[in-house]
Each structure stands twice: as structure tokens, then as C-alpha cells.
Short mmCIF file of C-alpha atoms in Angstrom, two decimals:
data_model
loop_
_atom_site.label_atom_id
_atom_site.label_comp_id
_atom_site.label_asym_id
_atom_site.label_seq_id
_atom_site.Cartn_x
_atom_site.Cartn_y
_atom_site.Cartn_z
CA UNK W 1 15.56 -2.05 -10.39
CA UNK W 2 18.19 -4.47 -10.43
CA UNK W 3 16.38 -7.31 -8.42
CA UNK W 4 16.33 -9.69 -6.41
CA UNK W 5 18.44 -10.96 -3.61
CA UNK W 6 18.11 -9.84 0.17
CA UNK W 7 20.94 -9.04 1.57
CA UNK W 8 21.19 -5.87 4.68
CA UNK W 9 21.24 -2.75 4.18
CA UNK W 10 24.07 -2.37 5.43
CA UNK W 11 25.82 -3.96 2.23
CA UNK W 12 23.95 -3.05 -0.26
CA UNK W 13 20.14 -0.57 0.54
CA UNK W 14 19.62 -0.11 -3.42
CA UNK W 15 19.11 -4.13 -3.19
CA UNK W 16 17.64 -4.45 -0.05
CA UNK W 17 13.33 -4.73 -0.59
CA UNK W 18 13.82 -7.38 -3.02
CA UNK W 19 13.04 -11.23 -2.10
CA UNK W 20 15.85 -13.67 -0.92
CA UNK W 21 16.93 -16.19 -3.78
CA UNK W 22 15.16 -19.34 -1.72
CA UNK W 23 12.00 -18.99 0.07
CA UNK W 24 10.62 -21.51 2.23
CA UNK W 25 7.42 -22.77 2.00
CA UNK W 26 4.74 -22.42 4.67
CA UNK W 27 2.15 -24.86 5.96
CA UNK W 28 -0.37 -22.70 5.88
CA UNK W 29 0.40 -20.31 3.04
CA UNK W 30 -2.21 -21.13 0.21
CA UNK W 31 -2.56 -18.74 -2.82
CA UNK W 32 -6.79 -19.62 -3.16
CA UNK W 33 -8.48 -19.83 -6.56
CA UNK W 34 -8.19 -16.61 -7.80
CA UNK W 35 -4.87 -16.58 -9.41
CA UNK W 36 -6.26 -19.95 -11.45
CA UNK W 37 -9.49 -18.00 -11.92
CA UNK W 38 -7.42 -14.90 -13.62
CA UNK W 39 -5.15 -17.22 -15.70
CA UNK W 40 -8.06 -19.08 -17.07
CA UNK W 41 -9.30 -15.64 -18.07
CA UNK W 42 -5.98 -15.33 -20.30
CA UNK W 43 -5.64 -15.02 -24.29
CA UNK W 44 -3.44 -18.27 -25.17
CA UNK W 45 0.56 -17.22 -25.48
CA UNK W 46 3.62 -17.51 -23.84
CA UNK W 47 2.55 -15.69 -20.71
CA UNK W 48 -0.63 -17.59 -19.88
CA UNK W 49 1.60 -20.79 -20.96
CA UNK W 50 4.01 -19.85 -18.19
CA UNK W 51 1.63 -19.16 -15.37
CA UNK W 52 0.10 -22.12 -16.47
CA UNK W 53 2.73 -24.27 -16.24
CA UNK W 54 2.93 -22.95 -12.32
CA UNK W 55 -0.13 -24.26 -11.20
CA UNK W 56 1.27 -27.46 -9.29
CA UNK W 57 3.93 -25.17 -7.60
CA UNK W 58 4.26 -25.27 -3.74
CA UNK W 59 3.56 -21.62 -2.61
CA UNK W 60 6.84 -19.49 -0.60
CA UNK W 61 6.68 -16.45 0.77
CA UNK W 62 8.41 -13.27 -1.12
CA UNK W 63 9.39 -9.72 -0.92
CA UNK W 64 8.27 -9.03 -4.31
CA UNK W 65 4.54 -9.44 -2.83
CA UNK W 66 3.41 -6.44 -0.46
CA UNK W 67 0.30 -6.86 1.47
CA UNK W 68 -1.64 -3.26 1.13
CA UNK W 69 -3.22 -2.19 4.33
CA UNK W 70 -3.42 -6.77 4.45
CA UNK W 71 -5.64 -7.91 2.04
CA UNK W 72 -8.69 -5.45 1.50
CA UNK W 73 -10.14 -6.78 -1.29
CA UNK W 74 -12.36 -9.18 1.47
CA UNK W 75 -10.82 -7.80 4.63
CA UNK W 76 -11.86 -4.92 6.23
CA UNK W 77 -8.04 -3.12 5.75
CA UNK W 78 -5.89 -2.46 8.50
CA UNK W 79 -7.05 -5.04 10.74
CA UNK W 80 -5.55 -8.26 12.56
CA UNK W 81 -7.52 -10.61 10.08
CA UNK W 82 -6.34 -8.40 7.13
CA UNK W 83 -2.80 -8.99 7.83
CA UNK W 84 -3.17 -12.85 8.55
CA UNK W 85 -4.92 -13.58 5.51
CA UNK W 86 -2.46 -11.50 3.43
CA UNK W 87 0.45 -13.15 5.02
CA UNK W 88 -1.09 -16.52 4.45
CA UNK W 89 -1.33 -15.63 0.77
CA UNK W 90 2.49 -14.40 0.77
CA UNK W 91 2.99 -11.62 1.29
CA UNK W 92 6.78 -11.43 2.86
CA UNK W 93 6.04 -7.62 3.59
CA UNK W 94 2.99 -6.27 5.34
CA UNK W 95 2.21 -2.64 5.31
CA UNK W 96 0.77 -0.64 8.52
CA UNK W 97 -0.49 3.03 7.80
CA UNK W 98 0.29 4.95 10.55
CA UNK W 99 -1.22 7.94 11.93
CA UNK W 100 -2.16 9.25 15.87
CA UNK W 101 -5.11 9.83 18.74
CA UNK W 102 -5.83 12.30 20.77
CA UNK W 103 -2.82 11.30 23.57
CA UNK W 104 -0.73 10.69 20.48
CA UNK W 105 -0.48 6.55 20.14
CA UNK W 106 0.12 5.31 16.89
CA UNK W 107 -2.50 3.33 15.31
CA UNK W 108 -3.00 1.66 11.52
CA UNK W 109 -5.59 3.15 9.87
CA UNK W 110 -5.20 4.81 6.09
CA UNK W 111 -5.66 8.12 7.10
CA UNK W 112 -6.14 10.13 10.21
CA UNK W 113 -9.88 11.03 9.13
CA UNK W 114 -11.41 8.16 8.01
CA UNK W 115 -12.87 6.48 11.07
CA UNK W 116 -16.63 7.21 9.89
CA UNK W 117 -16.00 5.34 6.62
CA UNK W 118 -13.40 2.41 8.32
CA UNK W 119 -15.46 1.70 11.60
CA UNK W 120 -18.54 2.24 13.43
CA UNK W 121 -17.90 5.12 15.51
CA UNK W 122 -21.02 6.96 14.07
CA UNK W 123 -23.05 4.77 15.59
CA UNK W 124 -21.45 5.25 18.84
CA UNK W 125 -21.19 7.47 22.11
CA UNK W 126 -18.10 8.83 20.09
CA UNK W 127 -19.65 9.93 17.21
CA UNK W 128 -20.12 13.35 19.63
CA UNK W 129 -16.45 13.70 19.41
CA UNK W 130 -15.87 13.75 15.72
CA UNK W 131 -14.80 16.50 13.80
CA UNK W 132 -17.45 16.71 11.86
CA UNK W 133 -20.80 15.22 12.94
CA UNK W 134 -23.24 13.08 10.48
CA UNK W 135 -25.13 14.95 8.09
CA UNK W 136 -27.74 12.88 6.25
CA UNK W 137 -28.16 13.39 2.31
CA UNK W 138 -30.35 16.01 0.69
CA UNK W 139 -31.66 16.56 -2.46
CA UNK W 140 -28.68 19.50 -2.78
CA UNK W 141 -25.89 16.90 -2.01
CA UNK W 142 -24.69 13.68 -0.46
CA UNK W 143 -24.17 12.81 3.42
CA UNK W 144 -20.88 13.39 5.45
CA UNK W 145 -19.19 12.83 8.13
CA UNK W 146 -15.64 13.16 9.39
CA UNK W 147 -14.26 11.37 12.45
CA UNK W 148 -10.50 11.73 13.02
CA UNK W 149 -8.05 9.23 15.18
CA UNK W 150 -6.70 12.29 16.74
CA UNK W 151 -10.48 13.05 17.84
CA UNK W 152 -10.39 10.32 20.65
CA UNK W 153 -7.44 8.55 22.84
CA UNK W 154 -6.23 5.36 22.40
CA UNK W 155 -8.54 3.66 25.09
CA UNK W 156 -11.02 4.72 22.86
CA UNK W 157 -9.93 3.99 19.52
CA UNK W 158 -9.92 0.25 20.76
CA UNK W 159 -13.63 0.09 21.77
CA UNK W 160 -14.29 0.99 17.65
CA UNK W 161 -15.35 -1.97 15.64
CA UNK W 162 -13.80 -1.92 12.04
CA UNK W 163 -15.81 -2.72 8.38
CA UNK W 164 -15.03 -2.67 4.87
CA UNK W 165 -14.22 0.85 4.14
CA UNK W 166 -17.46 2.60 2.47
CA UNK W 167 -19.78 5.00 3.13
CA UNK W 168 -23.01 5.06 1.54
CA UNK W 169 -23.51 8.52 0.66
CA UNK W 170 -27.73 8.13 0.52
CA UNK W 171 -28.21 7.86 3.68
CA UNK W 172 -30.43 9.60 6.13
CA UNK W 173 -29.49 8.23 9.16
CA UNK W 174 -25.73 7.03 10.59
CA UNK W 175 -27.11 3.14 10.93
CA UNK W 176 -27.41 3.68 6.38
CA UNK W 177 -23.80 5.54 6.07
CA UNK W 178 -22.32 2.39 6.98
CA UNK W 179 -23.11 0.71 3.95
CA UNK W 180 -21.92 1.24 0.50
CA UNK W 181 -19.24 -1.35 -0.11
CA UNK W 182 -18.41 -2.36 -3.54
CA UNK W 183 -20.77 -5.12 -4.72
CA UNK W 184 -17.27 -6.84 -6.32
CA UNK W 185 -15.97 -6.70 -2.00
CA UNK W 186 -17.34 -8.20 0.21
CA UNK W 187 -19.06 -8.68 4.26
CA UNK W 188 -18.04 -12.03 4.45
CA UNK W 189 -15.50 -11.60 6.92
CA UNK W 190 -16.05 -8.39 8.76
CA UNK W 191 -17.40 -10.53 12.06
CA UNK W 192 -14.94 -10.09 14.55
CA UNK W 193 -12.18 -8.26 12.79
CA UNK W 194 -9.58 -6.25 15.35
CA UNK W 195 -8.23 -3.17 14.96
CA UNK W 196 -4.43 -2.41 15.66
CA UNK W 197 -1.86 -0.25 17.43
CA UNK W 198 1.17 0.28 15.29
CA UNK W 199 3.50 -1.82 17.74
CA UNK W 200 0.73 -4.44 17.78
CA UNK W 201 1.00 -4.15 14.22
CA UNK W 202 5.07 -5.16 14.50
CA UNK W 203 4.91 -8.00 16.89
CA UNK W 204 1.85 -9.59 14.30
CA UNK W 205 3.45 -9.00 11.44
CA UNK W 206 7.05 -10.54 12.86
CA UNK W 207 4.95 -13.85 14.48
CA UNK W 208 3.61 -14.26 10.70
CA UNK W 209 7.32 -14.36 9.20
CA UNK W 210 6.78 -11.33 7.21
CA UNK W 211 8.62 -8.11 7.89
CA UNK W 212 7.45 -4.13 8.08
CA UNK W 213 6.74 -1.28 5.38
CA UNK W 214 5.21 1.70 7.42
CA UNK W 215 3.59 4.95 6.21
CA UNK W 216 3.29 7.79 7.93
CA UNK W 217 0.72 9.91 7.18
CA UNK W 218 0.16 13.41 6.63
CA UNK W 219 -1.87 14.55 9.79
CA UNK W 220 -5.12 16.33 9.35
CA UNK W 221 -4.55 18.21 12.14
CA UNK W 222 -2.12 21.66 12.45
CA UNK W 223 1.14 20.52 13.23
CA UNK W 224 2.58 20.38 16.30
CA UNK W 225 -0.24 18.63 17.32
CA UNK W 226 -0.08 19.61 21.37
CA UNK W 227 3.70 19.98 21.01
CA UNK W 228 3.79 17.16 18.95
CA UNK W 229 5.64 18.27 15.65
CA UNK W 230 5.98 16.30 12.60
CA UNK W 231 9.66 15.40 12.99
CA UNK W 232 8.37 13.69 16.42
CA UNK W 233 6.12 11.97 14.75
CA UNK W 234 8.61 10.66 11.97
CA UNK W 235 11.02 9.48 14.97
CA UNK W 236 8.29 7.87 16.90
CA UNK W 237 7.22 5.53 14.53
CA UNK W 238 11.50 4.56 13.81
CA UNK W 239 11.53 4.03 17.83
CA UNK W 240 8.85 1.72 18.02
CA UNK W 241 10.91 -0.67 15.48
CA UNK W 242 13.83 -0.11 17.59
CA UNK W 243 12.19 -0.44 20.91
CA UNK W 244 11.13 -3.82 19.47
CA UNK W 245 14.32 -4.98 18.39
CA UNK W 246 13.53 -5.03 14.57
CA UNK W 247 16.52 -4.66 12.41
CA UNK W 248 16.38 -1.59 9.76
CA UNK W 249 16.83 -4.48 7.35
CA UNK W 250 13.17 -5.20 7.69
CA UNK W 251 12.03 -2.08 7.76
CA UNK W 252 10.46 -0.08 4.33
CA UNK W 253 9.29 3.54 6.43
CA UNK W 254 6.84 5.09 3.60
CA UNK W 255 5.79 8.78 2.92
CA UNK W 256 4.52 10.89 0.74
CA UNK W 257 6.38 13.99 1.91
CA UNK W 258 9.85 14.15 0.84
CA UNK W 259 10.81 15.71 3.72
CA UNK W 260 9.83 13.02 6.39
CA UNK W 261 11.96 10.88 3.81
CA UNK W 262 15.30 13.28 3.93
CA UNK W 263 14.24 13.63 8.54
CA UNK W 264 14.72 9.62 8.36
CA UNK W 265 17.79 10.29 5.98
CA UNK W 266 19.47 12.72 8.32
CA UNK W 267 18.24 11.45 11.71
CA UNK W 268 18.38 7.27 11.31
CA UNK W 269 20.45 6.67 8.40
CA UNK W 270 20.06 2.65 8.76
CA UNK W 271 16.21 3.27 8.75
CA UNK W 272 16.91 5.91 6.16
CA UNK W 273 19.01 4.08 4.00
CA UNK W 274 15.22 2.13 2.95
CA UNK W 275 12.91 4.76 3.63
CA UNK W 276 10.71 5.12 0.85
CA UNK W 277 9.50 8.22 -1.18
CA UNK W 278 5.94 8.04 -2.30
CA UNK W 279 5.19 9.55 -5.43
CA UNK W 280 2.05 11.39 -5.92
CA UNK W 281 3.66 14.14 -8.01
CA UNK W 282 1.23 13.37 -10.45
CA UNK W 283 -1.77 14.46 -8.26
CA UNK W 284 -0.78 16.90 -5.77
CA UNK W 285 -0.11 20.47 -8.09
CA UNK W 286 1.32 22.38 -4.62
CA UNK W 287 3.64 19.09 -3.83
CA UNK W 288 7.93 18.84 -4.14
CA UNK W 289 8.27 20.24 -7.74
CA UNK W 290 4.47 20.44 -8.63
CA UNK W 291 2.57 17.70 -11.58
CA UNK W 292 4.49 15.62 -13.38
CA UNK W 293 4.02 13.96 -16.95
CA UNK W 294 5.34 10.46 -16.87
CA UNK W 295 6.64 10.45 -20.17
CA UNK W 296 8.82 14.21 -19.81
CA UNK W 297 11.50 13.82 -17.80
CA UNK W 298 11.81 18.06 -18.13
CA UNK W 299 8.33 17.92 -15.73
CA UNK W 300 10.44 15.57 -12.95
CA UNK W 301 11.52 18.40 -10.46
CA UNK W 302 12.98 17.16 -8.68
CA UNK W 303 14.78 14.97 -10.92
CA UNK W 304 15.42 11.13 -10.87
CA UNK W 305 19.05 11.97 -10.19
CA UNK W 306 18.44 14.77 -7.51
CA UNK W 307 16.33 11.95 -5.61
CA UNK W 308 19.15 10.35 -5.09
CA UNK W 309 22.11 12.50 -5.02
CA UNK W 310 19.57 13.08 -1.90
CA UNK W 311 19.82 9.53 -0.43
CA UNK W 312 16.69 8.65 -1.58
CA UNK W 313 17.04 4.61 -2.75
CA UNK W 314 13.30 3.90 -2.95
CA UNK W 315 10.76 5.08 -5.14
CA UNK W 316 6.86 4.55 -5.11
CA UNK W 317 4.44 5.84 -7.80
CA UNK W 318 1.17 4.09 -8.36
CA UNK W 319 1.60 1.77 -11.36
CA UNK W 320 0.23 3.74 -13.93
CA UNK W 321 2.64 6.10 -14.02
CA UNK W 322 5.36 2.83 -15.15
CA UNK W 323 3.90 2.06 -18.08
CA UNK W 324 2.85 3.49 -21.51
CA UNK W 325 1.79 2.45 -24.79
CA UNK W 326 4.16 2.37 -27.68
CA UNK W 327 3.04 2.73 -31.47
CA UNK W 328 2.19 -0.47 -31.91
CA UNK W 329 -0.22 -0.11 -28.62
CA UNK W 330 2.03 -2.47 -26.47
CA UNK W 331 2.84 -1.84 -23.07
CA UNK W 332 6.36 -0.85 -22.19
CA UNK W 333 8.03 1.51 -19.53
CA UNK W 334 7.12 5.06 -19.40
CA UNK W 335 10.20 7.63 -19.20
CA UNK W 336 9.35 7.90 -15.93
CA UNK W 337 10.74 3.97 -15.41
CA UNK W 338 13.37 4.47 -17.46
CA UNK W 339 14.49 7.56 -15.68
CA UNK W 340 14.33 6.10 -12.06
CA UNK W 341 16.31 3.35 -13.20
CA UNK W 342 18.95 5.13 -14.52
CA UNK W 343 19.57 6.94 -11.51
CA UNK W 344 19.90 3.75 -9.97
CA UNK W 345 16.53 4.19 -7.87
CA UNK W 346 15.08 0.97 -6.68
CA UNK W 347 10.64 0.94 -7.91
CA UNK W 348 7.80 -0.39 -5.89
CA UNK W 349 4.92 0.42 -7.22
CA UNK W 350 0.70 0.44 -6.02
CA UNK W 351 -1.52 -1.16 -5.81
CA UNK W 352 -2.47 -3.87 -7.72
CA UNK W 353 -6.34 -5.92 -7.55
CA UNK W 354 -7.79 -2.33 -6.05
CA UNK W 355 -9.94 -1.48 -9.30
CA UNK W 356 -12.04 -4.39 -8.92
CA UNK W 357 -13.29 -6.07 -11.76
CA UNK W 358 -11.25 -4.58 -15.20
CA UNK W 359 -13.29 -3.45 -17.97
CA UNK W 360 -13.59 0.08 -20.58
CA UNK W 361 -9.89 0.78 -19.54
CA UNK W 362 -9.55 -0.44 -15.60
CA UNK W 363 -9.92 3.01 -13.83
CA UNK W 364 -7.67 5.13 -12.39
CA UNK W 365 -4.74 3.30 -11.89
CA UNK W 366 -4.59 1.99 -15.18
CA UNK W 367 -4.99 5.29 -17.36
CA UNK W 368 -1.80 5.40 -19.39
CA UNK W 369 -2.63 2.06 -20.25
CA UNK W 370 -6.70 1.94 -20.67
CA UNK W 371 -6.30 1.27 -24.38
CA UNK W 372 -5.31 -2.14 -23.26
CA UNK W 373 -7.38 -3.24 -20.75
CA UNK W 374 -10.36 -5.42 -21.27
CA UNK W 375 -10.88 -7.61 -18.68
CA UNK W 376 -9.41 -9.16 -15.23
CA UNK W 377 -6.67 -11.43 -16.75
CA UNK W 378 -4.95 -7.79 -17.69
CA UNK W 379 -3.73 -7.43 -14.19
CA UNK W 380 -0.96 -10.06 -15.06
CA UNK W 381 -0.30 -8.56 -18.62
CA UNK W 382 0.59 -5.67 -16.17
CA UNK W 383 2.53 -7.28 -13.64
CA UNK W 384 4.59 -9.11 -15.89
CA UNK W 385 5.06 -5.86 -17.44
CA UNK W 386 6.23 -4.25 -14.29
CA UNK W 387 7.87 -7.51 -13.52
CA UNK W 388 10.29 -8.15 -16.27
CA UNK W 389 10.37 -5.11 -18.24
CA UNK W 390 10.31 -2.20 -15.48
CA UNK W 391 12.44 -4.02 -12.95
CA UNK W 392 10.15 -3.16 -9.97
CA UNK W 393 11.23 -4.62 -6.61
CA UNK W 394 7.55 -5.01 -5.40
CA UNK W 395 3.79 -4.33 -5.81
CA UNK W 396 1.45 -3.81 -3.27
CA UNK W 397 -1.74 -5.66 -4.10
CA UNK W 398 -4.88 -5.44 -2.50
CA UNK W 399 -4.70 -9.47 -2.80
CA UNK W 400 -1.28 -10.24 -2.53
CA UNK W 401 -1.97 -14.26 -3.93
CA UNK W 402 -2.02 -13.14 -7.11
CA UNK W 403 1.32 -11.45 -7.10
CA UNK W 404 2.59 -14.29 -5.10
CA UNK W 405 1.77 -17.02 -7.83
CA UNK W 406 3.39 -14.61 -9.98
CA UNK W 407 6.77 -13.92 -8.09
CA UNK W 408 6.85 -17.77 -7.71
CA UNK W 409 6.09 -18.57 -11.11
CA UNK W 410 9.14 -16.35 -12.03
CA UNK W 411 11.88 -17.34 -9.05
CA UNK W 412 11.30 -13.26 -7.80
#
């Protein structure tokens, strides 16, 4: 990805995610003490020297820094105070998730079932109305639950209290499923965090000065959903930009399925023109083409170049699938990288600051690369990796301050 001036996308869409060449600093925008914390954590060389030599800088808002779901690594995701303290950290785009209820209002929330693990409901009059009702753990296996948005109307959706997203899956009784956040999260602001419509989401996110990446997501339900069919769905959440006057220019739609990508494409070329295909290729065996291996381009169906002899101009895979290991056990683009860019396809890639703590490899989103990960200061070996030697356009982080110092340190 060729990066990084702003400019519409009417003029140029291949361009149009990255961050304009002078952002403005904001009174209130503070990047905390974890990016400090991470670079103290560095081995001495010229990266750590860099970053270092940042510390005094004035933080400005950027592109290059994505708030995912806000800031969920203390936030409980999806929520008002999510988004604030994400957009206070930098974050110049913020991301709602967007699924339905029951009279078919979009609302943020990760994924259409995950109300017993995002919210209280279990512990509520509407816990009768989930899908699936609590089942406490047994000796044979661990307690469930599944409570769906499209399980209860709108009106009721906002009488739900939201949490840090865990379940605790000990527990005997609802009050116990509640629990189970990460001991590296946190509680410490859960008090009186708000839930969001998607429009609510819009006019937030445009009073904070950032501007709008979407995602629909798949339904859990049997589409049409009461008449309501997918491509309805797809157009509804473009409309609710346009009914509020956003430009396309702000506007990142998400999704994993290709084909709500090519619907936007077809159907709202302007909104189209900076849709963005998530890549889980990787994970999902029955998806567009099947699994992938990052590094053959033979497994890519479809191909880099199909994408976007499609009209596809955004790509998404999480960030392990952008990096490898050479010989020398250095980290440098995978094929996959290399292949996107030649076809010209602009990367953003997730999601940074989700694994917690880094140590014996980093997890899951850091498994072509677990050979060289030892400890938190690797998620800025990464970045920088993505950064400069990818060409990624943005990173969602789960704390979008430490891609912020980052982007500023560099002029991204």
C-alpha cells in the first residue's frame, strides 16, 4: 500500500483510508503511559532510538490508527465510553460492528449472538427470550448460553447494561457467567458504560472528529430474516450514512463475505469504491476459494488480481497472515503482502494489543511469527514491520495509543 495522503474517493479510492499529510492536534487527545511503558520494554537499536526520540511529541489524530470495537483492552467494546477513549487516544477512524433486533434496528455489537457474554441480559427478565437459555457447568462440560440481538427489539436492547466481554464458563448460576475477564483487562471502567445504535454510533463518532469503518455481520439467523434479506441489510447500513449526510469519503463498510463487498460494489459504487473485504480465508475451509497458505500464492482463489479486477480496493487479513520469517529468522512480508500489493490492493490489517501480555510466541495472531516474540515491546517490532515494510494503510488496535505514538513518530 502506497500510503499516505487523504484525498476523496472520488480521485483516487486505492489512496483513500490513509491519514492526511498534517494532522491537528487535539486538546484532549493524550496517548497515556503505555506506549512509554512498551518502548522502555525495547532491546536498544535504531527502532527503540526512534520511538524514543518521539516521546516529547504533541499527539494528532490519524487514519493509520483504527479504534477496534473503541478501545477494549479497558472498555467494555462497542460502547459510548469505548469510542471516546479510543478517539481521545487517536484514533481518526472508529469502527462500529453492526448487526440487527428483533424489529430489525441496527445496533454495534461484535456479533449478533453474543449478548450473554457482552451484557447482562442473563440476569434479566430477557434472559427468557434468548436463544438458548443458561446452562450451568457440569462435571461433563462447561456452561452456555446464547442470547441473540435479533432475540429482542430495539426498546429492549437499550434497557441491557454492557461489561467486558467474558463469560466464565464455571459457573453454576447466571450472576457467576458474568465473570471471567482476562486478569491482564480490566473492571475499572465498566460503571456506567452505554450501549449504541448504529446511527448513534455515526453522530458520536463524527462529534469526536473521527470518521466511520462499519462491519456488517453475518446474521445468525436464516436469511431473510422476516423479509429482511441480506442485500437489505447491506443497503441499510449505506443509508444510514447517507441519511446522515456522511460523505463515502469517510466511510470504510467492512465484511467478511465477498459478496456483501461486490452488493456495495454494484449497488453504491462511492460507498463501494472503499468497502472493505475481510479476509478470513485462512479460517473458514467452506469460505470464497476455501484455506489459504500465506506464503502460496497457488492457495489464493480467488487471486490478489481477481480481487480487484472485481473492484475490490481494500483488503483486511489479521496481521499474521503479513508477515513471515526469513532464514535468518527476521520478520519480513509474507507472499501474501507481496501479492496484494502487486495487484495494487490497499492492506489494513487486525488487530493489534488483543493478545494481551506477549510471551512463548504471542498467540494466535502472531503464529507465523511466534519464533520472534518474547515479550510486549514485540508489538512495535511488528508494527513497524507492517508499517514500513508491508505498506499497510491501517491497524486496528485494541488500544489505538500505541499505534498512534507510532503513526506520529513516523509522519503516517
Amino acid at each position: 500500500m502506497k500510503r499516505l495522503v487523504l484525498i476523496t474517493a472520488a480521485l483516487a479510492p486505492a489512496l483513500a483510508f490513509a491519514q492526511e499529510q498534517s494532522p491537528q492536534p487535539d486538546a484532549a487527545m493524550s496517548y497515556g503511559q503505555r506506549p512509554y511503558y512498551l518502548i522502555d520494554k525495547m532491546e536498544d537499536g535504531p527502532l527503540k532510538e526512534k520511538l524514543t526520540s518521539c516521546m516529547a511529541q504533541t499527539p494528532a489524530r490519524t487514519d493509520f490508527s483504527v479504534g477496534h470495537r473503541g478501545a477494549p483492552l479497558m472498555f467494555p467494546e462497542h460502547t459510548v465510553q469505548s469510542n471516546m477513549a479510543a478517539a481521545r487516544q487517536g484514533a481518526g477512524i472508529l469502527e462500529c460492528d453492526v448487526t440487527f433486533t428483533a424489529d430489525k434496528e441496527l445496533v454495534c455489537r461484535h456479533a449478533q449472538n453474543d449478548l450473554h457474554t457482552t451484557t447482562d441480559i442473563l440476569v434479566t427478565d430477557l434472559a427468557e427470550n434468548c436463544t438458548q437459555p443458561f446452562t450451568a457447568a457440569t462435571p461433563e462440560g462447561g456452561a452456555t448460553a446464547e442470547c441473540r440481538t435479533s432475540d429482542i427489539t430495539l426498546a429492549e436492547f437499550r434497557t441491557l447494561t454492557p461489561k467486558m466481554d467474558a463469560a466464565d464458563p464455571t459457573a453454576s448460576t447466571p450472576e457467576e457467567y458474568l465473570g471471567g475477564t482476562a486478569p491482564w483487562r480490566t473492571e475499572l471502567y465498566t460503571d456506567g458504560a452505554e450501549l449504541m445504535t448504529h446511527a448513534e454510533s455515526i453522530e458520536l463518532f463524527r462529534s469526536l472528529g473521527a470518521k466511520f469503518t462499519p462491519e456488517l455481520k453475518a446474521p445468525s439467523v436464516e436469511m431473510p430474516f422476516d423479509g429482511f434479506s441480506q442485500e437489505d441489510y447491506a443497503q441499510k447500513l449505506i443509508d444510514e450514512y447517507k441519511d446522515a449526510g456522511v460523505p463515502a469519503s469517510d466511510v470504510w463498510a467492512q465484511s467478511f463475505d465477498l459478496q456483501d463487498v461486490l452488493y456495495w460494489i454494484e449497488n453504491e459504487p462511492e460507498f463501494g469504491a472503499q468497502a472493505v473485504y475481510l479476509d478470513d480465508r485462512d479460517a473458514v475451509p467452506e469460505g470464497d476459494g476455501g484455506l489459504i497458505d500465506p506464503n502460496d500464492p497457488a492457495t489464493f482463489e480467488p487471486s490478489m488480481q481477481e480481487l480487484a479486477d472485481m473492484g475490490v480496493n481494500y483488503i483486511a487479513p489479521p496481521l499474521w497472515m503479513l508477515v513471515t520469517l526469513d532464514d535468518a529468522g527476521e520478520m519480513v512480508p509474507s507472499a501474501y503482502a507481496e501479492a496484494a500489493n502487486e495487484a495494487g490492493l490497499n492492506i489494513i490489517t487486525w488487530t493489534l494489543e488483543r493478545s494481551g501480555p506477549l510471551a512463548n510466541g504471542g498467540g494466535w495472531y502472531f503464529q507465523s511469527v511466534e519464533e520472534a516474540i518474547d515479550s510486549d515491546a514485540d508489538y512495535f517490532n511488528v508494527l513497524d514491520v507492517l508499517a514500513q515494510d508491508v505498506g499497510v494503510a491501517g491497524v486496528f488496535s485494541d488500544w489505538p495509543a500505541t499505534v498512534t505514538y507510532y503513526a506520529n513518530c513516523h509522519g503516517l
